XYZ file of C-alpha atoms in Angstrom:
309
model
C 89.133 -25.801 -14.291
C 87.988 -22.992 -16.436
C 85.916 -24.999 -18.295
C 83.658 -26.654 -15.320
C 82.942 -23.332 -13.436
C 78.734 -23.055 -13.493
C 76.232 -21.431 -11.057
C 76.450 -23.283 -7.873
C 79.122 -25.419 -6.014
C 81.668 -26.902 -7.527
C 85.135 -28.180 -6.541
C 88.280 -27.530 -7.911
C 90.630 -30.550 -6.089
C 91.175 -32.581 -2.935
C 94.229 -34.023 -1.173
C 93.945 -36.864 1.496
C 96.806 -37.484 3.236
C 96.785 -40.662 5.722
C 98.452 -43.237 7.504
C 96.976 -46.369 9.358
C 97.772 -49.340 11.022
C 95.613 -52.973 11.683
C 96.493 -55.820 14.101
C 93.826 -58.317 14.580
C 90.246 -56.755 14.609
C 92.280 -53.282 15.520
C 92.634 -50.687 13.511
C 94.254 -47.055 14.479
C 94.371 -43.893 11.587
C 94.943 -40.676 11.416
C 93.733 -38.667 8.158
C 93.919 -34.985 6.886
C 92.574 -33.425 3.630
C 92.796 -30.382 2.078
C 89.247 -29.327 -0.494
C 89.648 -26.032 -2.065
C 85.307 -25.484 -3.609
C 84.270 -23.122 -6.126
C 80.950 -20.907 -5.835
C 79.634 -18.882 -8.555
C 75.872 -17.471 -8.954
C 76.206 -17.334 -12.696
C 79.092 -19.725 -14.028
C 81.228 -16.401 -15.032
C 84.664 -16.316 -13.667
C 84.111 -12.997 -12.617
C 81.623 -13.951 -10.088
C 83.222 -17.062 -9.212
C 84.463 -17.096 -5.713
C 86.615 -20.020 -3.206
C 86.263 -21.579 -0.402
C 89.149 -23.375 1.350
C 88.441 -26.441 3.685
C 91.032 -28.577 6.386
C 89.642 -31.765 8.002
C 91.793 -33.889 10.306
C 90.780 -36.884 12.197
C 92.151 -39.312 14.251
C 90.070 -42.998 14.087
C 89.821 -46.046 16.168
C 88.207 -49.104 14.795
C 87.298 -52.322 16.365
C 85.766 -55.382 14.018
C 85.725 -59.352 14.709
C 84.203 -62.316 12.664
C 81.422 -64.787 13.963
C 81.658 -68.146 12.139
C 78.448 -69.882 12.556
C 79.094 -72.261 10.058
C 82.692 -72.458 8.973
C 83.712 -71.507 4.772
C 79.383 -71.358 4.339
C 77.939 -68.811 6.920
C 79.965 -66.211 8.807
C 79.197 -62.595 10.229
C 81.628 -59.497 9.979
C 80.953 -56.805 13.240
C 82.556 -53.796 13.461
C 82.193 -50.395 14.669
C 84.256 -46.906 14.679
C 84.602 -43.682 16.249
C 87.032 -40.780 14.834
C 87.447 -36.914 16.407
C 86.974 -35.240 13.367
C 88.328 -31.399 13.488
C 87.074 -29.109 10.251
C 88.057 -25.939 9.359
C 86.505 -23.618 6.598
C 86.684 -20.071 5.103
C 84.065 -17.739 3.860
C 84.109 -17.315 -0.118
C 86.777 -15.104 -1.011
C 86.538 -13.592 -4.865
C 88.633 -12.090 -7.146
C 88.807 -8.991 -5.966
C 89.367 -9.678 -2.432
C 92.563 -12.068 -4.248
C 93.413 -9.021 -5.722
C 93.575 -6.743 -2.796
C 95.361 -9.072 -0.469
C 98.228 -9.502 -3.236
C 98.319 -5.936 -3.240
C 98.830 -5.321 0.137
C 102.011 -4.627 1.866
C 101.674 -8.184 3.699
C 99.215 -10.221 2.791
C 99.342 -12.915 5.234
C 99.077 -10.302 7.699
C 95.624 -8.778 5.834
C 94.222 -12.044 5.397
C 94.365 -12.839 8.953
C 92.674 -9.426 10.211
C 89.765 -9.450 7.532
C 89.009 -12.883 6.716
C 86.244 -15.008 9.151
C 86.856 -18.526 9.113
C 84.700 -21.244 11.091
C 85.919 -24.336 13.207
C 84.785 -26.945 15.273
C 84.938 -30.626 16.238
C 82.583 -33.786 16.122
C 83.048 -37.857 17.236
C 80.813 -39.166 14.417
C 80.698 -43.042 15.022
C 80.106 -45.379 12.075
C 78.198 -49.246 12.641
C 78.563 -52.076 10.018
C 77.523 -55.772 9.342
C 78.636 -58.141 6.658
C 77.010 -61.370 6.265
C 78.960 -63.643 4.558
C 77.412 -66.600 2.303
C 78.384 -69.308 -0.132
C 80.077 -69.090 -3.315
C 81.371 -65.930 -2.572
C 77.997 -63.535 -1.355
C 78.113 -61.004 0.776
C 75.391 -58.683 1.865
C 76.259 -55.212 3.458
C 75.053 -52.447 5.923
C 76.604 -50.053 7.332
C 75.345 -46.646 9.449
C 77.056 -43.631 9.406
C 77.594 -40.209 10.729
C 75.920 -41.832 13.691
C 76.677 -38.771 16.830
C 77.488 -36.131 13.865
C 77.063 -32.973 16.136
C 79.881 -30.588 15.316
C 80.496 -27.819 17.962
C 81.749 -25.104 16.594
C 83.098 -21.453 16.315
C 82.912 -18.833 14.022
C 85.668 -16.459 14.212
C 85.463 -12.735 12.517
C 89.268 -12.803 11.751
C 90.943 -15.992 11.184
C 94.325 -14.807 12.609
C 92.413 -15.463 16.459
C 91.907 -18.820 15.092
C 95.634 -19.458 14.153
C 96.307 -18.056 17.445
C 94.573 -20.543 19.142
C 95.573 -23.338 17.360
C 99.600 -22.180 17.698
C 98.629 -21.953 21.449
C 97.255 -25.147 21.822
C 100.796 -26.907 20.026
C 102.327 -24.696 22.632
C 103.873 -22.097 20.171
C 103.703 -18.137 19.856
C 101.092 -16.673 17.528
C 101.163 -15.971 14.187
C 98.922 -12.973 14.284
C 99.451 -9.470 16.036
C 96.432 -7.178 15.803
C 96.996 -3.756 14.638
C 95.826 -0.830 16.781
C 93.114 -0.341 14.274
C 92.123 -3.382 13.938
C 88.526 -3.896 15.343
C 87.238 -6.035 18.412
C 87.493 -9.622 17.726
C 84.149 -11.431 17.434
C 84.040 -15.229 18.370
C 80.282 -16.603 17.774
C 79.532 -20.666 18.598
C 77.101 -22.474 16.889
C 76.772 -25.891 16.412
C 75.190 -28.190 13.114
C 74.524 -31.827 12.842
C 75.628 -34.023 10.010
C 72.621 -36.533 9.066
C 73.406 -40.202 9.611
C 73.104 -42.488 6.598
C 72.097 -45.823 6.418
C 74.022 -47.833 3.062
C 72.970 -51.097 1.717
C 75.270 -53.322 -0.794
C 75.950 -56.847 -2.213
C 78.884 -57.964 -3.166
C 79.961 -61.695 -5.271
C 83.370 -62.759 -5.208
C 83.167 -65.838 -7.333
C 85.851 -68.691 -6.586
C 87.945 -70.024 -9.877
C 89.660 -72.542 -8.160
C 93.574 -72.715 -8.970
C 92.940 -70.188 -11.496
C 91.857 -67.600 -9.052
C 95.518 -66.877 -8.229
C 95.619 -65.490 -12.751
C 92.022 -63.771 -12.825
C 90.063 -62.842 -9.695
C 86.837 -61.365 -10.865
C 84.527 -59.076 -8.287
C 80.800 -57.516 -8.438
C 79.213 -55.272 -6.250
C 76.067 -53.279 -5.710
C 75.604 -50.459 -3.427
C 72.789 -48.519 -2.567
C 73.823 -45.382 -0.486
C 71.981 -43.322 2.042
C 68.239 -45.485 1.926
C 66.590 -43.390 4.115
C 67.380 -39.962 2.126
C 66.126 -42.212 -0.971
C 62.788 -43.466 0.600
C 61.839 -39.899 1.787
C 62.810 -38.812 -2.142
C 61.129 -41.246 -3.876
C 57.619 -40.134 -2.172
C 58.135 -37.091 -5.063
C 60.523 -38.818 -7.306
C 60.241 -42.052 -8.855
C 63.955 -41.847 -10.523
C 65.554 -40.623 -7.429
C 66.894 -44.638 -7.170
C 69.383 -43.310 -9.505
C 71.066 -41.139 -7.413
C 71.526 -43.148 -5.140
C 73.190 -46.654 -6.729
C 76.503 -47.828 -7.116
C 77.205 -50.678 -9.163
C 81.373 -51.961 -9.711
C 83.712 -54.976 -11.511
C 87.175 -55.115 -10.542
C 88.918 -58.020 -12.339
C 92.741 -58.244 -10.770
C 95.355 -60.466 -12.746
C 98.232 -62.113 -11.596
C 97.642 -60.641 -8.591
C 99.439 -57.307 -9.625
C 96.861 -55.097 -12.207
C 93.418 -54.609 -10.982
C 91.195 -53.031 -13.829
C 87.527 -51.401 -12.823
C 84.553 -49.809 -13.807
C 81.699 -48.620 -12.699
C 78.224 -46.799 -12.168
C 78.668 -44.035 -10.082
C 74.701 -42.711 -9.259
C 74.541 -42.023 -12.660
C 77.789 -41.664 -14.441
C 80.684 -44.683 -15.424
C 83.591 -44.437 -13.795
C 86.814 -46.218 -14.539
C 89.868 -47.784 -12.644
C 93.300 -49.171 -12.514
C 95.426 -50.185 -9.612
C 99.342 -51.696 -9.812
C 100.693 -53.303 -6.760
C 104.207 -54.230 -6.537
C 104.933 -55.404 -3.335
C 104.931 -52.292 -0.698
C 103.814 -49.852 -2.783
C 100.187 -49.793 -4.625
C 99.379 -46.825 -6.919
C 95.034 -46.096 -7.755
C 94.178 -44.072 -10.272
C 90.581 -43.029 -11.130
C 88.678 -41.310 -13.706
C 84.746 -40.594 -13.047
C 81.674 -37.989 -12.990
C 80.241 -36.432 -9.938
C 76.790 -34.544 -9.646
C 76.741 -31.434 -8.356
C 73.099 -30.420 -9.359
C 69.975 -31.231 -7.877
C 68.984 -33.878 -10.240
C 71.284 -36.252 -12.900
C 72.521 -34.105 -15.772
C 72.111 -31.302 -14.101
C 75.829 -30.422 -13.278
C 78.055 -32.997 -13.858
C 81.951 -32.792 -13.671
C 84.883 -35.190 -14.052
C 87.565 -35.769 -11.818
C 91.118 -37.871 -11.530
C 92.227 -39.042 -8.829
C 95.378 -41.026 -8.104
C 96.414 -42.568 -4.689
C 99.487 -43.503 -3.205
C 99.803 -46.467 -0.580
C 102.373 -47.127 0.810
C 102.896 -50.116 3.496
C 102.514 -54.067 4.056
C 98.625 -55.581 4.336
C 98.845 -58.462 7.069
């Protein structure tokens, strides 16, 4: 971590936690995640401050298959909605670490002098595969369609816990001291742009073989209507916004991947024995304005657990 902090945002980790169930062209989930971002205006630790984020959602999916000409031309429709509920704090620095530690309780301090903003959205996400001979596949998918979030800004993030304890029908956690001054609750609300993603994707069939070596390929090109606006100033922007993959899985067990991830390789390897399937991931992510800018690696490993149908 020390070595990645530089002027602007950064992030430090991420935990998704999820479960999810399918039947048919059904599909029910409910996610949260935890992001904990860095800010700095000069890369210094001393300047460096945190921001801590919660997002929980609860999705409902609905997809079916139309086979116009059966094993040569088929079409994938699906569609989903998901209640999304975030959660964020202002930057909190060093010093303001400091003081709370300091502090005869510091749950207590954090709760009368900290803001923190909350809200809710129903962002709905459209998608189409067609799906061709030998193994083609061509992709699109909208999202963040509805991405309105309504939401509140509260001047002490105790009122917020408050509410939230109230709402699971439990007592607060927060008791304002006598001194403590007037609670300010401000709404506002912020839209999310929708995004419109291409890709192409080539599963090639090796016959019997396919069950020892099953070979993928895909290209993605993400958000085309940020990149057409771009490129009117930019003839590289295309960069930023490609994806290109291989997975090769043997015996059905190991998959192995890598990657071009708008910019930067990325690598890969899955094991799946049976109920359980562990991911793991190494790659870049740009945090700059332009390719080189800021980049930083990142791990991450994932944990399924469950039976596909």
């Amino acid at each position: 971590y020390m070595g990645i902090i530089t002027a602007g945002r950064g992030e430090v980790v991420t935990t998704d936690v999820a479960t999810s169930f399918t039947g048919g062209g059904f599909g029910l989930g409910l996610q949260v995640q935890e992001q904990l971002h860095t800010y700095s205006t000069d890369g210094q630790m001393t300047s460096d401050k945190l921001i801590a984020e919660v997002n929980a959602a609860a999705t409902v999916g609905l997809g079916f298959r139309l086979d116009f000409i059966p094993d040569i031309l088929s079409v994938d429709l699906g569609a989903s909605a998901r209640f999304t509920y975030k959660a964020y704090s202002d930057r909190i620095g060093a010093n303001e670490i400091i003081n709370l530690m300091n502090s005869d309780d510091p749950a207590q301090k954090f709760m009368a002098e900290q803001p923190i903003a909350a809200g809710w959205a129903v962002p709905i996400d459209v998608g189409v595969n067609v799906n061709l001979p030998i193994g083609f596949r061509v992709s699109a998918v909208a999202k963040d369609l509805n991405g309105k979030y309504t939401m509140n800004t509260y001047s002490r993030s105790g009122d917020w816990l408050n509410e939230m304890a109230e709402m699971a029908g439990a007592e607060g956690f927060y008791t304002p001291a006598p001194t403590d001054p007037a609670s300010v609750i401000t709404p506002l609300e912020y839209t999310v742009p929708w995004t419109l993603d291409l890709g192409l994707g080539w599963v090639p069939s090796l016959g019997g073989f396919g069950k020892v070596l099953r070979p993928s390929f895909s290209f993605d090109l993400v958000d085309v209507v940020k990149l057409m606006e771009e490129m009117e100033t930019d003839e590289d922007a295309y960069l930023n916004h490609i994806k290109l993959g291989a997975e090769v899985k043997l015996l059905s067990m190991v998959d192995v991947r890598a990657g071009l991830n708008k910019g930067y390789i990325s690598l890969g390897v899955g094991v799946d024995l049976l109920v359980i399937h562990v991911d793991a991931a190494y790659y870049w992510r740009e945090f700059g304005a332009e390719i080189g800018d800021k980049p930083i690696d990142a791990l991450t490993v994932r944990f399924n657990l469950g039976v596909d149908g």
